[in-house]
Amino acid sequence: MRKLIYGINLTLDGCCDHTKGVGYEDVHKYFTDLMRDVDLIVYGRKTYELMVPFWPDVAREQSMDKTANEFAEVFDSVEKLVFSKTLDRVEDKNSRIAQTNLQDEILKLKQQEGRDISIGGVDLPSQLIEMGLVDEFHFIIQPIIVGEGRRLLDGTNLVEKLDLKLVESKVLKSGCVALHYVKQ
């Protein structure tokens, strides 16, 4: 069975707002390596529109540093599935829209042959965490405190606490800490 893997950047005070963090080179490398093990990325509309066309443009133009350009290339090569009730089309060659039931579609995808599935953003992963469908978590804790912004799992109602097992922790050169957990 394919695993559903969630990765996100967080500040020390738990903020997950993408405008509050820093685009550290070693964090791009960490997520590039993680993306090499998946063949599908699942987003909601908001996160998809943050990522596309930005990263495909970077991949095409090679407009950032070497590490970010490599992230962009790997990102651009992976198939993307966007859950949206408002989008009627996507421009990216590797993207498609799903307007089906989130839980049913993810359960179906997990049963299919292939490599693991990555999810990103906040709203859609929060729903999938609430449903108990996320198998692995990759939290990158950035060494900053911002004092404001959206917090992970705000408004999420877990039926029961989610017990996780730490399988790896790594201090990155930037001072970020990469924490890899699996669901128990």
PDB file of C-alpha atoms in Angstrom:
ATOM      1  CA  MET A   1       0.000   0.000   0.000  1.00  0.00           C
ATOM      2  CA  ARG A   2       1.251   3.474  -0.842  1.00  0.00           C
ATOM      3  CA  LYS A   3       1.956   5.763   2.107  1.00  0.00           C
ATOM      4  CA  LEU A   4       0.517   9.259   2.438  1.00  0.00           C
ATOM      5  CA  ILE A   5       3.347  11.572   3.510  1.00  0.00           C
ATOM      6  CA  TYR A   6       2.924  15.098   4.866  1.00  0.00           C
ATOM      7  CA  GLY A   7       5.756  17.604   4.972  1.00  0.00           C
ATOM      8  CA  ILE A   8       5.636  21.191   6.208  1.00  0.00           C
ATOM      9  CA  ASN A   9       7.795  24.031   7.501  1.00  0.00           C
ATOM     10  CA  LEU A  10       6.957  25.380  10.955  1.00  0.00           C
ATOM     11  CA  THR A  11       8.433  28.149  13.062  1.00  0.00           C
ATOM     12  CA  LEU A  12       9.423  27.434  16.662  1.00  0.00           C
ATOM     13  CA  ASP A  13       6.106  28.911  17.784  1.00  0.00           C
ATOM     14  CA  GLY A  14       4.117  26.646  15.444  1.00  0.00           C
ATOM     15  CA  CYS A  15       3.345  29.034  12.607  1.00  0.00           C
ATOM     16  CA  CYS A  16       2.910  27.405   9.212  1.00  0.00           C
ATOM     17  CA  ASP A  17       2.192  30.547   7.174  1.00  0.00           C
ATOM     18  CA  HIS A  18       4.470  30.353   4.134  1.00  0.00           C
ATOM     19  CA  THR A  19       5.149  34.107   4.260  1.00  0.00           C
ATOM     20  CA  LYS A  20       6.671  33.866   7.755  1.00  0.00           C
ATOM     21  CA  GLY A  21       9.380  31.280   7.128  1.00  0.00           C
ATOM     22  CA  VAL A  22      12.709  31.431   5.320  1.00  0.00           C
ATOM     23  CA  GLY A  23      13.630  29.556   2.123  1.00  0.00           C
ATOM     24  CA  TYR A  24      16.801  27.935   3.456  1.00  0.00           C
ATOM     25  CA  GLU A  25      18.921  26.076   0.905  1.00  0.00           C
ATOM     26  CA  ASP A  26      19.187  22.928   3.046  1.00  0.00           C
ATOM     27  CA  VAL A  27      15.402  22.866   3.510  1.00  0.00           C
ATOM     28  CA  HIS A  28      14.944  22.921  -0.269  1.00  0.00           C
ATOM     29  CA  LYS A  29      17.388  20.014  -0.484  1.00  0.00           C
ATOM     30  CA  TYR A  30      15.523  18.096   2.234  1.00  0.00           C
ATOM     31  CA  PHE A  31      12.199  18.443   0.429  1.00  0.00           C
ATOM     32  CA  THR A  32      13.814  17.695  -2.950  1.00  0.00           C
ATOM     33  CA  ASP A  33      15.110  14.398  -1.573  1.00  0.00           C
ATOM     34  CA  LEU A  34      11.695  13.635  -0.072  1.00  0.00           C
ATOM     35  CA  MET A  35       9.951  14.377  -3.376  1.00  0.00           C
ATOM     36  CA  ARG A  36      12.203  11.941  -5.239  1.00  0.00           C
ATOM     37  CA  ASP A  37      10.417   9.091  -3.409  1.00  0.00           C
ATOM     38  CA  VAL A  38       6.884  10.029  -4.517  1.00  0.00           C
ATOM     39  CA  ASP A  39       5.087   9.954  -7.822  1.00  0.00           C
ATOM     40  CA  LEU A  40       2.084  12.077  -6.833  1.00  0.00           C
ATOM     41  CA  ILE A  41       1.637  15.317  -4.901  1.00  0.00           C
ATOM     42  CA  VAL A  42      -1.840  16.179  -3.609  1.00  0.00           C
ATOM     43  CA  TYR A  43      -2.843  19.776  -2.861  1.00  0.00           C
ATOM     44  CA  GLY A  44      -5.883  21.866  -2.240  1.00  0.00           C
ATOM     45  CA  ARG A  45      -6.448  24.854  -4.505  1.00  0.00           C
ATOM     46  CA  LYS A  46      -4.720  27.464  -2.319  1.00  0.00           C
ATOM     47  CA  THR A  47      -1.455  25.577  -1.982  1.00  0.00           C
ATOM     48  CA  TYR A  48      -1.519  24.508  -5.606  1.00  0.00           C
ATOM     49  CA  GLU A  49      -1.850  28.121  -6.713  1.00  0.00           C
ATOM     50  CA  LEU A  50       1.100  29.062  -4.462  1.00  0.00           C
ATOM     51  CA  MET A  51       3.263  26.350  -6.002  1.00  0.00           C
ATOM     52  CA  VAL A  52       2.139  26.492  -9.656  1.00  0.00           C
ATOM     53  CA  PRO A  53       3.168  28.303 -11.839  1.00  0.00           C
ATOM     54  CA  PHE A  54       5.942  29.569  -9.518  1.00  0.00           C
ATOM     55  CA  TRP A  55       8.059  26.391  -9.315  1.00  0.00           C
ATOM     56  CA  PRO A  56       7.519  25.227 -12.927  1.00  0.00           C
ATOM     57  CA  ASP A  57       8.635  28.718 -14.021  1.00  0.00           C
ATOM     58  CA  VAL A  58      11.763  28.426 -11.862  1.00  0.00           C
ATOM     59  CA  ALA A  59      12.450  24.987 -13.367  1.00  0.00           C
ATOM     60  CA  ARG A  60      12.132  26.355 -16.879  1.00  0.00           C
ATOM     61  CA  GLU A  61      14.082  29.585 -16.311  1.00  0.00           C
ATOM     62  CA  GLN A  62      16.630  28.258 -13.765  1.00  0.00           C
ATOM     63  CA  SER A  63      16.128  31.605 -12.012  1.00  0.00           C
ATOM     64  CA  MET A  64      17.182  30.749  -8.445  1.00  0.00           C
ATOM     65  CA  ASP A  65      20.198  29.180  -6.754  1.00  0.00           C
ATOM     66  CA  LYS A  66      21.299  25.645  -7.697  1.00  0.00           C
ATOM     67  CA  THR A  67      19.417  23.931  -4.846  1.00  0.00           C
ATOM     68  CA  ALA A  68      16.136  25.770  -5.453  1.00  0.00           C
ATOM     69  CA  ASN A  69      16.432  25.121  -9.191  1.00  0.00           C
ATOM     70  CA  GLU A  70      16.868  21.407  -8.490  1.00  0.00           C
ATOM     71  CA  PHE A  71      13.818  21.457  -6.193  1.00  0.00           C
ATOM     72  CA  ALA A  72      11.867  23.159  -8.989  1.00  0.00           C
ATOM     73  CA  GLU A  73      12.925  20.543 -11.555  1.00  0.00           C
ATOM     74  CA  VAL A  74      11.929  17.618  -9.345  1.00  0.00           C
ATOM     75  CA  PHE A  75       8.671  19.338  -8.346  1.00  0.00           C
ATOM     76  CA  ASP A  76       7.836  20.041 -11.992  1.00  0.00           C
ATOM     77  CA  SER A  77       8.373  16.390 -12.962  1.00  0.00           C
ATOM     78  CA  VAL A  78       5.957  14.938 -10.366  1.00  0.00           C
ATOM     79  CA  GLU A  79       2.261  14.459 -11.122  1.00  0.00           C
ATOM     80  CA  LYS A  80      -0.072  16.691  -9.098  1.00  0.00           C
ATOM     81  CA  LEU A  81      -3.689  16.191  -8.070  1.00  0.00           C
ATOM     82  CA  VAL A  82      -5.607  19.279  -6.978  1.00  0.00           C
ATOM     83  CA  PHE A  83      -8.777  19.032  -4.905  1.00  0.00           C
ATOM     84  CA  SER A  84     -10.929  22.024  -5.755  1.00  0.00           C
ATOM     85  CA  LYS A  85     -14.561  22.899  -6.134  1.00  0.00           C
ATOM     86  CA  THR A  86     -13.748  26.199  -7.866  1.00  0.00           C
ATOM     87  CA  LEU A  87     -11.015  25.385 -10.396  1.00  0.00           C
ATOM     88  CA  ASP A  88     -12.264  24.146 -13.733  1.00  0.00           C
ATOM     89  CA  ARG A  89      -8.853  23.692 -15.365  1.00  0.00           C
ATOM     90  CA  VAL A  90      -5.122  23.677 -14.617  1.00  0.00           C
ATOM     91  CA  GLU A  91      -2.363  24.913 -16.909  1.00  0.00           C
ATOM     92  CA  ASP A  92       0.438  22.684 -15.618  1.00  0.00           C
ATOM     93  CA  LYS A  93       1.132  19.659 -17.832  1.00  0.00           C
ATOM     94  CA  ASN A  94       1.470  17.308 -14.849  1.00  0.00           C
ATOM     95  CA  SER A  95      -1.621  18.459 -12.951  1.00  0.00           C
ATOM     96  CA  ARG A  96      -5.219  17.374 -12.861  1.00  0.00           C
ATOM     97  CA  ILE A  97      -8.257  18.379 -10.820  1.00  0.00           C
ATOM     98  CA  ALA A  98     -10.228  16.099  -8.517  1.00  0.00           C
ATOM     99  CA  GLN A  99     -13.728  17.087  -7.550  1.00  0.00           C
ATOM    100  CA  THR A 100     -14.551  13.746  -5.980  1.00  0.00           C
ATOM    101  CA  ASN A 101     -14.875  12.905  -2.296  1.00  0.00           C
ATOM    102  CA  LEU A 102     -11.473  13.513  -0.653  1.00  0.00           C
ATOM    103  CA  GLN A 103     -11.501  10.451   1.611  1.00  0.00           C
ATOM    104  CA  ASP A 104     -12.699   8.070  -1.114  1.00  0.00           C
ATOM    105  CA  GLU A 105     -10.162   9.352  -3.633  1.00  0.00           C
ATOM    106  CA  ILE A 106      -7.208   9.157  -1.222  1.00  0.00           C
ATOM    107  CA  LEU A 107      -8.171   5.636  -0.109  1.00  0.00           C
ATOM    108  CA  LYS A 108      -8.354   4.614  -3.769  1.00  0.00           C
ATOM    109  CA  LEU A 109      -4.975   6.220  -4.552  1.00  0.00           C
ATOM    110  CA  LYS A 110      -3.313   4.507  -1.586  1.00  0.00           C
ATOM    111  CA  GLN A 111      -4.458   1.117  -2.959  1.00  0.00           C
ATOM    112  CA  GLN A 112      -3.035   1.757  -6.436  1.00  0.00           C
ATOM    113  CA  GLU A 113       0.395   0.639  -7.576  1.00  0.00           C
ATOM    114  CA  GLY A 114       3.094   3.265  -7.430  1.00  0.00           C
ATOM    115  CA  ARG A 115       5.388   5.147  -5.164  1.00  0.00           C
ATOM    116  CA  ASP A 116       4.285   7.070  -2.101  1.00  0.00           C
ATOM    117  CA  ILE A 117       2.016  10.134  -2.186  1.00  0.00           C
ATOM    118  CA  SER A 118       2.992  13.536  -0.835  1.00  0.00           C
ATOM    119  CA  ILE A 119       0.503  16.055   0.507  1.00  0.00           C
ATOM    120  CA  GLY A 120       1.141  19.710   1.148  1.00  0.00           C
ATOM    121  CA  GLY A 121      -0.525  22.794   2.502  1.00  0.00           C
ATOM    122  CA  VAL A 122      -2.605  23.160   5.634  1.00  0.00           C
ATOM    123  CA  ASP A 123      -6.351  22.756   5.020  1.00  0.00           C
ATOM    124  CA  LEU A 124      -6.327  19.565   2.965  1.00  0.00           C
ATOM    125  CA  PRO A 125      -3.677  17.820   5.116  1.00  0.00           C
ATOM    126  CA  SER A 126      -5.592  18.825   8.263  1.00  0.00           C
ATOM    127  CA  GLN A 127      -8.667  17.080   6.869  1.00  0.00           C
ATOM    128  CA  LEU A 128      -6.639  13.990   5.979  1.00  0.00           C
ATOM    129  CA  ILE A 129      -5.008  13.932   9.425  1.00  0.00           C
ATOM    130  CA  GLU A 130      -8.470  14.190  10.976  1.00  0.00           C
ATOM    131  CA  MET A 131      -9.543  11.200   8.852  1.00  0.00           C
ATOM    132  CA  GLY A 132      -6.527   9.207  10.045  1.00  0.00           C
ATOM    133  CA  LEU A 133      -5.148   8.778   6.515  1.00  0.00           C
ATOM    134  CA  VAL A 134      -1.675  10.338   6.896  1.00  0.00           C
ATOM    135  CA  ASP A 135       1.042   7.747   7.470  1.00  0.00           C
ATOM    136  CA  GLU A 136       4.200   9.850   7.809  1.00  0.00           C
ATOM    137  CA  PHE A 137       5.009  13.380   8.898  1.00  0.00           C
ATOM    138  CA  HIS A 138       8.055  15.496   8.054  1.00  0.00           C
ATOM    139  CA  PHE A 139       8.201  18.657  10.136  1.00  0.00           C
ATOM    140  CA  ILE A 140      10.955  21.164   9.433  1.00  0.00           C
ATOM    141  CA  ILE A 141      11.231  23.425  12.475  1.00  0.00           C
ATOM    142  CA  GLN A 142      12.767  26.753  11.521  1.00  0.00           C
ATOM    143  CA  PRO A 143      14.831  28.607  14.139  1.00  0.00           C
ATOM    144  CA  ILE A 144      12.574  31.648  14.217  1.00  0.00           C
ATOM    145  CA  ILE A 145       9.695  32.893  16.342  1.00  0.00           C
ATOM    146  CA  VAL A 146       7.174  35.040  14.495  1.00  0.00           C
ATOM    147  CA  GLY A 147       4.489  35.567  17.135  1.00  0.00           C
ATOM    148  CA  GLU A 148       1.621  35.540  14.649  1.00  0.00           C
ATOM    149  CA  GLY A 149       0.164  33.612  11.765  1.00  0.00           C
ATOM    150  CA  ARG A 150      -1.715  30.441  11.118  1.00  0.00           C
ATOM    151  CA  ARG A 151      -0.979  27.443  13.290  1.00  0.00           C
ATOM    152  CA  LEU A 152      -0.981  23.873  12.098  1.00  0.00           C
ATOM    153  CA  LEU A 153      -4.229  21.982  12.769  1.00  0.00           C
ATOM    154  CA  ASP A 154      -6.149  25.091  13.897  1.00  0.00           C
ATOM    155  CA  GLY A 155      -9.809  24.111  13.894  1.00  0.00           C
ATOM    156  CA  THR A 156      -9.088  20.405  13.422  1.00  0.00           C
ATOM    157  CA  ASN A 157     -11.095  18.043  15.611  1.00  0.00           C
ATOM    158  CA  LEU A 158      -9.215  14.810  16.117  1.00  0.00           C
ATOM    159  CA  VAL A 159     -11.448  12.005  17.345  1.00  0.00           C
ATOM    160  CA  GLU A 160      -8.542  10.763  19.433  1.00  0.00           C
ATOM    161  CA  LYS A 161      -4.945  11.811  19.887  1.00  0.00           C
ATOM    162  CA  LEU A 162      -2.569  10.746  17.178  1.00  0.00           C
ATOM    163  CA  ASP A 163       0.397   8.780  18.527  1.00  0.00           C
ATOM    164  CA  LEU A 164       3.513   9.183  16.426  1.00  0.00           C
ATOM    165  CA  LYS A 165       6.915   7.521  16.558  1.00  0.00           C
ATOM    166  CA  LEU A 166      10.044   9.556  15.830  1.00  0.00           C
ATOM    167  CA  VAL A 167      12.127   7.654  13.284  1.00  0.00           C
ATOM    168  CA  GLU A 168      14.673  10.329  12.430  1.00  0.00           C
ATOM    169  CA  SER A 169      15.781  13.758  13.537  1.00  0.00           C
ATOM    170  CA  LYS A 170      18.421  15.830  11.863  1.00  0.00           C
ATOM    171  CA  VAL A 171      19.840  19.283  12.541  1.00  0.00           C
ATOM    172  CA  LEU A 172      20.346  21.037   9.232  1.00  0.00           C
ATOM    173  CA  LYS A 173      23.189  23.474   8.538  1.00  0.00           C
ATOM    174  CA  SER A 174      20.728  26.405   8.684  1.00  0.00           C
ATOM    175  CA  GLY A 175      19.757  25.495  12.248  1.00  0.00           C
ATOM    176  CA  CYS A 176      16.451  24.033  11.137  1.00  0.00           C
ATOM    177  CA  VAL A 177      15.531  20.683  12.668  1.00  0.00           C
ATOM    178  CA  ALA A 178      14.023  17.994  10.460  1.00  0.00           C
ATOM    179  CA  LEU A 179      11.727  15.616  12.346  1.00  0.00           C
ATOM    180  CA  HIS A 180      10.383  12.485  10.655  1.00  0.00           C
ATOM    181  CA  TYR A 181       7.504  10.691  12.381  1.00  0.00           C
ATOM    182  CA  VAL A 182       5.377   7.691  11.459  1.00  0.00           C
ATOM    183  CA  LYS A 183       1.898   6.934  12.703  1.00  0.00           C
ATOM    184  CA  GLN A 184       1.800   4.190  15.313  1.00  0.00           C
TER     185      GLN A 184
END
